[in-house]
mmCIF file of N, CA and C in Angstrom:
data_model
loop_
_atom_site.group_PDB
_atom_site.id
_atom_site.type_symbol
_atom_site.label_atom_id
_atom_site.label_comp_id
_atom_site.label_asym_id
_atom_site.label_seq_id
_atom_site.Cartn_x
_atom_site.Cartn_y
_atom_site.Cartn_z
ATOM 1 N N GLU A 16 38.510 37.503 22.640
ATOM 2 C CA GLU A 16 37.830 36.342 23.178
ATOM 3 C C GLU A 16 37.264 35.510 22.029
ATOM 4 N N MET A 17 37.474 34.216 22.086
ATOM 5 C CA MET A 17 36.998 33.324 21.045
ATOM 6 C C MET A 17 35.558 32.937 21.337
ATOM 7 N N GLN A 18 34.701 33.185 20.349
ATOM 8 C CA GLN A 18 33.289 32.854 20.503
ATOM 9 C C GLN A 18 32.741 32.266 19.219
ATOM 10 N N LEU A 19 31.677 31.498 19.367
ATOM 11 C CA LEU A 19 30.915 31.006 18.228
ATOM 12 C C LEU A 19 29.514 31.590 18.337
ATOM 13 N N VAL A 20 29.070 32.218 17.254
ATOM 14 C CA VAL A 20 27.769 32.852 17.249
ATOM 15 C C VAL A 20 26.893 32.157 16.204
ATOM 16 N N GLN A 21 25.792 31.618 16.662
ATOM 17 C CA GLN A 21 24.891 30.890 15.781
ATOM 18 C C GLN A 21 23.752 31.767 15.300
ATOM 19 N N SER A 22 23.235 31.430 14.116
ATOM 20 C CA SER A 22 22.006 32.018 13.621
ATOM 21 C C SER A 22 21.268 30.957 12.824
ATOM 22 N N GLY A 23 19.999 31.211 12.611
ATOM 23 C CA GLY A 23 19.185 30.255 11.888
ATOM 24 C C GLY A 23 18.322 29.448 12.832
ATOM 25 N N GLY A 24 17.753 28.391 12.296
ATOM 26 C CA GLY A 24 16.822 27.585 13.071
ATOM 27 C C GLY A 24 15.401 28.052 12.837
ATOM 28 N N GLY A 25 14.480 27.467 13.603
ATOM 29 C CA GLY A 25 13.083 27.849 13.477
ATOM 30 C C GLY A 25 12.188 26.634 13.407
ATOM 31 N N SER A 26 10.992 26.864 12.888
ATOM 32 C CA SER A 26 10.000 25.802 12.809
ATOM 33 C C SER A 26 9.584 25.576 11.367
ATOM 34 N N VAL A 27 9.510 24.304 10.978
ATOM 35 C CA VAL A 27 9.073 23.946 9.630
ATOM 36 C C VAL A 27 8.220 22.693 9.701
ATOM 37 N N GLN A 28 7.523 22.427 8.620
ATOM 38 C CA GLN A 28 6.818 21.165 8.512
ATOM 39 C C GLN A 28 7.744 20.098 7.951
ATOM 40 N N ALA A 29 7.400 18.855 8.198
ATOM 41 C CA ALA A 29 8.185 17.742 7.683
ATOM 42 C C ALA A 29 8.360 17.892 6.170
ATOM 43 N N GLY A 30 9.593 17.636 5.720
ATOM 44 C CA GLY A 30 9.915 17.805 4.315
ATOM 45 C C GLY A 30 10.508 19.162 3.990
ATOM 46 N N GLY A 31 10.440 20.084 4.936
ATOM 47 C CA GLY A 31 10.959 21.430 4.711
ATOM 48 C C GLY A 31 12.461 21.523 4.923
ATOM 49 N N SER A 32 12.975 22.739 4.787
ATOM 50 C CA SER A 32 14.416 22.977 4.871
ATOM 51 C C SER A 32 14.709 24.140 5.803
ATOM 52 N N LEU A 33 15.871 24.067 6.426
ATOM 53 C CA LEU A 33 16.378 25.163 7.251
ATOM 54 C C LEU A 33 17.894 25.211 7.092
ATOM 55 N N ARG A 34 18.459 26.366 7.382
ATOM 56 C CA ARG A 34 19.901 26.499 7.378
ATOM 57 C C ARG A 34 20.368 27.127 8.675
ATOM 58 N N LEU A 35 21.393 26.513 9.244
ATOM 59 C CA LEU A 35 22.032 27.042 10.451
ATOM 60 C C LEU A 35 23.394 27.608 10.076
ATOM 61 N N SER A 36 23.774 28.681 10.756
ATOM 62 C CA SER A 36 25.091 29.286 10.547
ATOM 63 C C SER A 36 25.836 29.351 11.871
ATOM 64 N N CYS A 37 27.139 29.222 11.790
ATOM 65 C CA CYS A 37 28.005 29.305 12.969
ATOM 66 C C CYS A 37 29.197 30.165 12.587
ATOM 67 N N THR A 38 29.310 31.332 13.198
ATOM 68 C CA THR A 38 30.343 32.287 12.844
ATOM 69 C C THR A 38 31.354 32.446 13.968
ATOM 70 N N ALA A 39 32.608 32.369 13.595
ATOM 71 C CA ALA A 39 33.678 32.536 14.582
ATOM 72 C C ALA A 39 33.916 34.012 14.859
ATOM 73 N N SER A 40 34.093 34.320 16.121
ATOM 74 C CA SER A 40 34.417 35.681 16.545
ATOM 75 C C SER A 40 35.705 35.644 17.348
ATOM 76 N N GLY A 41 36.697 36.406 16.905
ATOM 77 C CA GLY A 41 37.974 36.428 17.603
ATOM 78 C C GLY A 41 38.976 35.412 17.089
ATOM 79 N N PHE A 42 38.599 34.616 16.099
ATOM 80 C CA PHE A 42 39.507 33.648 15.497
ATOM 81 C C PHE A 42 38.923 33.198 14.158
ATOM 82 N N THR A 43 39.664 32.391 13.439
ATOM 83 C CA THR A 43 39.138 31.769 12.227
ATOM 84 C C THR A 43 39.190 30.257 12.425
ATOM 85 N N PHE A 44 38.504 29.555 11.541
ATOM 86 C CA PHE A 44 38.388 28.127 11.695
ATOM 87 C C PHE A 44 39.586 27.343 11.160
ATOM 88 N N HIS A 45 40.566 28.042 10.602
ATOM 89 C CA HIS A 45 41.741 27.328 10.097
ATOM 90 C C HIS A 45 42.314 26.442 11.197
ATOM 91 N N SER A 46 42.556 25.200 10.877
ATOM 92 C CA SER A 46 43.110 24.155 11.744
ATOM 93 C C SER A 46 42.115 23.619 12.769
ATOM 94 N N TYR A 47 40.859 24.038 12.683
ATOM 95 C CA TYR A 47 39.844 23.529 13.600
ATOM 96 C C TYR A 47 38.913 22.528 12.906
ATOM 97 N N ALA A 48 38.312 21.681 13.709
ATOM 98 C CA ALA A 48 37.147 20.913 13.290
ATOM 99 C C ALA A 48 35.933 21.628 13.852
ATOM 100 N N ILE A 49 34.943 21.814 12.998
ATOM 101 C CA ILE A 49 33.715 22.485 13.415
ATOM 102 C C ILE A 49 32.570 21.481 13.259
ATOM 103 N N ALA A 50 31.907 21.243 14.339
ATOM 104 C CA ALA A 50 30.861 20.226 14.328
ATOM 105 C C ALA A 50 29.514 20.812 14.722
ATOM 106 N N TRP A 51 28.481 20.142 14.270
ATOM 107 C CA TRP A 51 27.126 20.437 14.697
ATOM 108 C C TRP A 51 26.642 19.277 15.564
ATOM 109 N N PHE A 52 26.126 19.621 16.714
ATOM 110 C CA PHE A 52 25.513 18.650 17.612
ATOM 111 C C PHE A 52 24.049 19.025 17.804
ATOM 112 N N ARG A 53 23.275 18.097 18.272
ATOM 113 C CA ARG A 53 21.893 18.389 18.620
ATOM 114 C C ARG A 53 21.511 17.637 19.872
ATOM 115 N N GLN A 54 20.578 18.219 20.566
ATOM 116 C CA GLN A 54 20.092 17.580 21.787
ATOM 117 C C GLN A 54 18.580 17.723 21.841
ATOM 118 N N ALA A 55 17.912 16.606 21.736
ATOM 119 C CA ALA A 55 16.462 16.580 21.859
ATOM 120 C C ALA A 55 16.089 16.455 23.324
ATOM 121 N N ALA A 56 14.878 16.830 23.652
ATOM 122 C CA ALA A 56 14.417 16.810 25.034
ATOM 123 C C ALA A 56 14.559 15.404 25.611
ATOM 124 N N GLY A 57 15.257 15.301 26.737
ATOM 125 C CA GLY A 57 15.399 14.034 27.410
ATOM 126 C C GLY A 57 16.411 13.087 26.799
ATOM 127 N N LYS A 58 17.165 13.566 25.819
ATOM 128 C CA LYS A 58 18.124 12.682 25.152
ATOM 129 C C LYS A 58 19.539 13.230 25.272
ATOM 130 N N GLU A 59 20.492 12.354 25.015
ATOM 131 C CA GLU A 59 21.891 12.717 25.045
ATOM 132 C C GLU A 59 22.241 13.590 23.840
ATOM 133 N N ARG A 60 23.188 14.484 24.022
ATOM 134 C CA ARG A 60 23.681 15.279 22.892
ATOM 135 C C ARG A 60 24.356 14.353 21.885
ATOM 136 N N GLU A 61 24.081 14.560 20.607
ATOM 137 C CA GLU A 61 24.641 13.684 19.587
ATOM 138 C C GLU A 61 25.246 14.502 18.449
ATOM 139 N N GLY A 62 26.293 13.934 17.868
ATOM 140 C CA GLY A 62 26.943 14.594 16.751
ATOM 141 C C GLY A 62 26.134 14.428 15.479
ATOM 142 N N VAL A 63 25.977 15.499 14.735
ATOM 143 C CA VAL A 63 25.220 15.493 13.499
ATOM 144 C C VAL A 63 26.150 15.517 12.291
ATOM 145 N N SER A 64 27.107 16.420 12.314
ATOM 146 C CA SER A 64 28.004 16.587 11.181
ATOM 147 C C SER A 64 29.244 17.334 11.621
ATOM 148 N N CYS A 65 30.315 17.178 10.846
ATOM 149 C CA CYS A 65 31.567 17.831 11.186
ATOM 150 C C CYS A 65 32.312 18.217 9.914
ATOM 151 N N PHE A 66 32.953 19.370 9.969
ATOM 152 C CA PHE A 66 33.777 19.848 8.863
ATOM 153 C C PHE A 66 35.193 20.058 9.370
ATOM 154 N N SER A 67 36.146 19.462 8.668
ATOM 155 C CA SER A 67 37.544 19.645 9.041
ATOM 156 C C SER A 67 38.138 20.761 8.186
ATOM 157 N N ALA A 68 38.497 21.875 8.818
ATOM 158 C CA ALA A 68 39.109 22.976 8.082
ATOM 159 C C ALA A 68 40.527 22.634 7.666
ATOM 160 N N THR A 69 41.085 21.619 8.259
ATOM 161 C CA THR A 69 42.467 21.227 7.938
ATOM 162 C C THR A 69 42.546 20.582 6.565
ATOM 163 N N ASP A 70 41.621 19.661 6.282
ATOM 164 C CA ASP A 70 41.695 18.951 5.014
ATOM 165 C C ASP A 70 40.392 18.975 4.226
ATOM 166 N N GLY A 71 39.374 19.670 4.734
ATOM 167 C CA GLY A 71 38.127 19.811 4.002
ATOM 168 C C GLY A 71 37.193 18.610 4.093
ATOM 169 N N ARG A 72 37.559 17.628 4.881
ATOM 170 C CA ARG A 72 36.709 16.437 4.966
ATOM 171 C C ARG A 72 35.438 16.754 5.758
ATOM 172 N N THR A 73 34.401 16.022 5.421
ATOM 173 C CA THR A 73 33.127 16.171 6.123
ATOM 174 C C THR A 73 32.665 14.831 6.656
ATOM 175 N N TYR A 74 31.926 14.880 7.735
ATOM 176 C CA TYR A 74 31.433 13.681 8.399
ATOM 177 C C TYR A 74 29.972 13.893 8.756
ATOM 178 N N TYR A 75 29.214 12.809 8.682
ATOM 179 C CA TYR A 75 27.782 12.900 8.970
ATOM 180 C C TYR A 75 27.330 11.717 9.803
ATOM 181 N N GLN A 76 26.373 11.994 10.672
ATOM 182 C CA GLN A 76 25.663 10.909 11.337
ATOM 183 C C GLN A 76 24.834 10.195 10.283
ATOM 184 N N ASN A 77 24.684 8.896 10.409
ATOM 185 C CA ASN A 77 23.992 8.109 9.386
ATOM 186 C C ASN A 77 22.572 8.616 9.126
ATOM 187 N N SER A 78 21.891 9.048 10.159
ATOM 188 C CA SER A 78 20.480 9.426 9.993
ATOM 189 C C SER A 78 20.286 10.710 9.180
ATOM 190 N N VAL A 79 21.350 11.480 8.979
ATOM 191 C CA VAL A 79 21.206 12.732 8.230
ATOM 192 C C VAL A 79 21.921 12.706 6.876
ATOM 193 N N LYS A 80 22.613 11.615 6.593
ATOM 194 C CA LYS A 80 23.327 11.520 5.315
ATOM 195 C C LYS A 80 22.349 11.653 4.162
ATOM 196 N N GLY A 81 22.729 12.462 3.180
ATOM 197 C CA GLY A 81 21.865 12.687 2.029
ATOM 198 C C GLY A 81 20.832 13.779 2.240
ATOM 199 N N ARG A 82 20.652 14.228 3.473
ATOM 200 C CA ARG A 82 19.676 15.282 3.765
ATOM 201 C C ARG A 82 20.353 16.566 4.257
ATOM 202 N N PHE A 83 21.416 16.421 5.017
ATOM 203 C CA PHE A 83 22.121 17.575 5.586
ATOM 204 C C PHE A 83 23.446 17.755 4.865
ATOM 205 N N THR A 84 23.860 19.014 4.721
ATOM 206 C CA THR A 84 25.147 19.333 4.115
ATOM 207 C C THR A 84 25.861 20.374 4.964
ATOM 208 N N ILE A 85 27.100 20.072 5.323
ATOM 209 C CA ILE A 85 27.916 21.022 6.072
ATOM 210 C C ILE A 85 28.898 21.666 5.102
ATOM 211 N N SER A 86 29.129 22.961 5.272
ATOM 212 C CA SER A 86 30.040 23.674 4.386
ATOM 213 C C SER A 86 30.603 24.883 5.105
ATOM 214 N N SER A 87 31.620 25.464 4.502
ATOM 215 C CA SER A 87 32.250 26.652 5.076
ATOM 216 C C SER A 87 32.348 27.736 4.008
ATOM 217 N N ASP A 88 32.362 28.974 4.441
ATOM 218 C CA ASP A 88 32.598 30.058 3.496
ATOM 219 C C ASP A 88 34.102 30.143 3.192
ATOM 220 N N ASN A 89 34.452 30.960 2.214
ATOM 221 C CA ASN A 89 35.834 31.017 1.764
ATOM 222 C C ASN A 89 36.778 31.640 2.790
ATOM 223 N N THR A 90 36.234 32.417 3.691
ATOM 224 C CA THR A 90 37.076 33.075 4.690
ATOM 225 C C THR A 90 37.322 32.196 5.910
ATOM 226 N N MET A 91 36.693 31.039 5.947
ATOM 227 C CA MET A 91 36.817 30.128 7.084
ATOM 228 C C MET A 91 36.414 30.805 8.394
ATOM 229 N N THR A 92 35.359 31.611 8.312
ATOM 230 C CA THR A 92 34.835 32.197 9.543
ATOM 231 C C THR A 92 33.407 31.771 9.823
ATOM 232 N N THR A 93 32.741 31.195 8.833
ATOM 233 C CA THR A 93 31.364 30.752 9.011
ATOM 234 C C THR A 93 31.192 29.348 8.450
ATOM 235 N N VAL A 94 30.558 28.507 9.226
ATOM 236 C CA VAL A 94 30.213 27.158 8.798
ATOM 237 C C VAL A 94 28.693 27.061 8.784
ATOM 238 N N TYR A 95 28.181 26.404 7.770
ATOM 239 C CA TYR A 95 26.740 26.267 7.587
ATOM 240 C C TYR A 95 26.328 24.812 7.726
ATOM 241 N N LEU A 96 25.097 24.627 8.138
ATOM 242 C CA LEU A 96 24.466 23.312 8.079
ATOM 243 C C LEU A 96 23.152 23.482 7.336
ATOM 244 N N GLU A 97 23.130 23.017 6.111
ATOM 245 C CA GLU A 97 21.918 23.040 5.288
ATOM 246 C C GLU A 97 21.153 21.763 5.572
ATOM 247 N N MET A 98 19.913 21.907 6.000
ATOM 248 C CA MET A 98 19.102 20.750 6.384
ATOM 249 C C MET A 98 17.887 20.676 5.484
ATOM 250 N N ASN A 99 17.805 19.603 4.722
ATOM 251 C CA ASN A 99 16.702 19.401 3.793
ATOM 252 C C ASN A 99 15.906 18.164 4.183
ATOM 253 N N ASN A 100 14.708 18.083 3.649
ATOM 254 C CA ASN A 100 13.838 16.943 3.929
ATOM 255 C C ASN A 100 13.788 16.660 5.435
ATOM 256 N N LEU A 101 13.536 17.672 6.197
ATOM 257 C CA LEU A 101 13.540 17.545 7.646
ATOM 258 C C LEU A 101 12.417 16.638 8.131
ATOM 259 N N LYS A 102 12.707 15.938 9.207
ATOM 260 C CA LYS A 102 11.756 14.998 9.798
ATOM 261 C C LYS A 102 11.483 15.399 11.240
ATOM 262 N N PRO A 103 10.353 14.985 11.783
ATOM 263 C CA PRO A 103 10.068 15.306 13.188
ATOM 264 C C PRO A 103 11.173 14.855 14.138
ATOM 265 N N ASP A 104 11.847 13.760 13.817
ATOM 266 C CA ASP A 104 12.937 13.267 14.663
ATOM 267 C C ASP A 104 14.146 14.204 14.656
ATOM 268 N N ASP A 105 14.189 15.161 13.751
ATOM 269 C CA ASP A 105 15.276 16.137 13.725
ATOM 270 C C ASP A 105 15.053 17.273 14.725
ATOM 271 N N THR A 106 13.898 17.303 15.340
ATOM 272 C CA THR A 106 13.585 18.344 16.317
ATOM 273 C C THR A 106 14.554 18.283 17.493
ATOM 274 N N ALA A 107 15.218 19.390 17.759
ATOM 275 C CA ALA A 107 16.215 19.437 18.830
ATOM 276 C C ALA A 107 16.780 20.856 18.912
ATOM 277 N N ILE A 108 17.567 21.078 19.928
ATOM 278 C CA ILE A 108 18.407 22.280 19.959
ATOM 279 C C ILE A 108 19.726 21.912 19.280
ATOM 280 N N TYR A 109 20.123 22.725 18.328
ATOM 281 C CA TYR A 109 21.339 22.466 17.569
ATOM 282 C C TYR A 109 22.442 23.415 18.034
ATOM 283 N N TYR A 110 23.617 22.844 18.256
ATOM 284 C CA TYR A 110 24.777 23.598 18.696
ATOM 285 C C TYR A 110 25.932 23.405 17.724
ATOM 286 N N CYS A 111 26.681 24.457 17.474
ATOM 287 C CA CYS A 111 27.956 24.272 16.785
ATOM 288 C C CYS A 111 29.070 24.271 17.824
ATOM 289 N N ALA A 112 30.141 23.615 17.475
ATOM 290 C CA ALA A 112 31.277 23.498 18.374
ATOM 291 C C ALA A 112 32.554 23.463 17.557
ATOM 292 N N ALA A 113 33.650 23.910 18.153
ATOM 293 C CA ALA A 113 34.929 23.920 17.454
ATOM 294 C C ALA A 113 36.032 23.420 18.370
ATOM 295 N N GLU A 114 36.930 22.687 17.774
ATOM 296 C CA GLU A 114 38.075 22.171 18.534
ATOM 297 C C GLU A 114 39.171 21.789 17.554
ATOM 298 N N ARG A 115 40.381 21.765 18.052
ATOM 299 C CA ARG A 115 41.499 21.288 17.243
ATOM 300 C C ARG A 115 41.732 19.825 17.548
ATOM 301 N N PHE A 116 41.642 19.000 16.508
ATOM 302 C CA PHE A 116 41.941 17.584 16.643
ATOM 303 C C PHE A 116 43.057 17.223 15.679
ATOM 304 N N PRO A 117 43.926 16.306 16.031
ATOM 305 C CA PRO A 117 44.814 15.739 15.022
ATOM 306 C C PRO A 117 43.971 15.111 13.925
ATOM 307 N N PRO A 118 44.220 15.459 12.674
ATOM 308 C CA PRO A 118 43.355 14.979 11.587
ATOM 309 C C PRO A 118 43.144 13.465 11.579
ATOM 310 N N GLN A 119 44.168 12.708 11.964
ATOM 311 C CA GLN A 119 44.036 11.259 11.918
ATOM 312 C C GLN A 119 43.090 10.736 12.989
ATOM 313 N N LEU A 120 42.814 11.523 14.011
ATOM 314 C CA LEU A 120 41.915 11.094 15.083
ATOM 315 C C LEU A 120 40.479 11.561 14.861
ATOM 316 N N LEU A 121 40.289 12.502 13.946
ATOM 317 C CA LEU A 121 38.977 13.111 13.794
ATOM 318 C C LEU A 121 37.866 12.120 13.448
ATOM 319 N N PRO A 122 38.106 11.152 12.548
ATOM 320 C CA PRO A 122 37.007 10.235 12.211
ATOM 321 C C PRO A 122 36.399 9.529 13.425
ATOM 322 N N ASN A 123 37.215 9.268 14.427
ATOM 323 C CA ASN A 123 36.714 8.554 15.606
ATOM 324 C C ASN A 123 36.322 9.481 16.746
ATOM 325 N N GLN A 124 36.735 10.750 16.677
ATOM 326 C CA GLN A 124 36.522 11.640 17.809
ATOM 327 C C GLN A 124 35.495 12.744 17.581
ATOM 328 N N TRP A 125 35.122 12.999 16.331
ATOM 329 C CA TRP A 125 34.327 14.213 16.086
ATOM 330 C C TRP A 125 32.984 14.187 16.808
ATOM 331 N N GLN A 126 32.469 13.009 17.095
ATOM 332 C CA GLN A 126 31.171 12.924 17.753
ATOM 333 C C GLN A 126 31.248 12.964 19.281
ATOM 334 N N GLN A 127 32.458 13.103 19.817
ATOM 335 C CA GLN A 127 32.617 13.135 21.268
ATOM 336 C C GLN A 127 32.441 14.576 21.756
ATOM 337 N N TRP A 128 31.240 14.944 22.122
ATOM 338 C CA TRP A 128 30.943 16.350 22.415
ATOM 339 C C TRP A 128 31.758 16.881 23.579
ATOM 340 N N ARG A 129 32.148 16.019 24.497
ATOM 341 C CA ARG A 129 32.913 16.497 25.661
ATOM 342 C C ARG A 129 34.322 16.946 25.279
ATOM 343 N N ALA A 130 34.760 16.618 24.110
ATOM 344 C CA ALA A 130 36.113 16.989 23.660
ATOM 345 C C ALA A 130 36.194 18.409 23.124
ATOM 346 N N TYR A 131 35.059 19.071 22.945
ATOM 347 C CA TYR A 131 35.039 20.404 22.355
ATOM 348 C C TYR A 131 35.036 21.478 23.439
ATOM 349 N N ASP A 132 35.868 22.484 23.230
ATOM 350 C CA ASP A 132 35.960 23.580 24.196
ATOM 351 C C ASP A 132 35.101 24.788 23.820
ATOM 352 N N TYR A 133 34.825 24.971 22.549
ATOM 353 C CA TYR A 133 34.125 26.183 22.102
ATOM 354 C C TYR A 133 32.751 25.813 21.553
ATOM 355 N N TRP A 134 31.750 26.527 22.057
ATOM 356 C CA TRP A 134 30.362 26.198 21.716
ATOM 357 C C TRP A 134 29.565 27.441 21.354
ATOM 358 N N GLY A 135 28.650 27.261 20.389
ATOM 359 C CA GLY A 135 27.688 28.295 20.106
ATOM 360 C C GLY A 135 26.570 28.279 21.137
ATOM 361 N N GLN A 136 25.672 29.247 21.010
ATOM 362 C CA GLN A 136 24.631 29.414 22.027
ATOM 363 C C GLN A 136 23.450 28.472 21.841
ATOM 364 N N GLY A 137 23.372 27.801 20.711
ATOM 365 C CA GLY A 137 22.263 26.886 20.470
ATOM 366 C C GLY A 137 21.127 27.529 19.708
ATOM 367 N N ALA A 138 20.427 26.715 18.924
ATOM 368 C CA ALA A 138 19.283 27.191 18.154
ATOM 369 C C ALA A 138 18.241 26.090 18.093
ATOM 370 N N GLN A 139 16.999 26.443 18.336
ATOM 371 C CA GLN A 139 15.929 25.463 18.308
ATOM 372 C C GLN A 139 15.521 25.178 16.871
ATOM 373 N N VAL A 140 15.404 23.908 16.561
ATOM 374 C CA VAL A 140 14.843 23.451 15.288
ATOM 375 C C VAL A 140 13.652 22.565 15.634
ATOM 376 N N THR A 141 12.499 22.939 15.125
ATOM 377 C CA THR A 141 11.274 22.185 15.384
ATOM 378 C C THR A 141 10.660 21.775 14.058
ATOM 379 N N VAL A 142 10.430 20.482 13.910
ATOM 380 C CA VAL A 142 9.847 19.946 12.686
ATOM 381 C C VAL A 142 8.525 19.290 13.047
ATOM 382 N N SER A 143 7.460 19.763 12.466
ATOM 383 C CA SER A 143 6.138 19.226 12.756
ATOM 384 C C SER A 143 5.697 18.290 11.640
ATOM 385 N N SER A 144 4.904 17.320 12.020
ATOM 386 C CA SER A 144 4.453 16.317 11.040
ATOM 387 C C SER A 144 3.172 16.756 10.354
#
């Protein structure tokens, strides 16, 4: 059975750092796009970042560029989201997701959360001011 298992998250003060992990169980990330989404209370789920295992490209939402870094381990079984200089607006439940996209469509599709079939269980990130 294909599963995504998340770890990490927690509570920090503004300016602090956290790291989220997303580990594949029953498959590897080869040929998949792995994305991080977040959903704040009362808001729509939004794409934060995406890593393409096909070509190594990374994508970021504008609000996290320069602060968040997405990466993968060498075995292509775990993807990380390193979050630095966290702000209260980053407070949300963070989810990882995986899907196969044609590489040429990924730049326009990675933020479409409904297109992903595989999801992690979610992790709360709380940033206090």
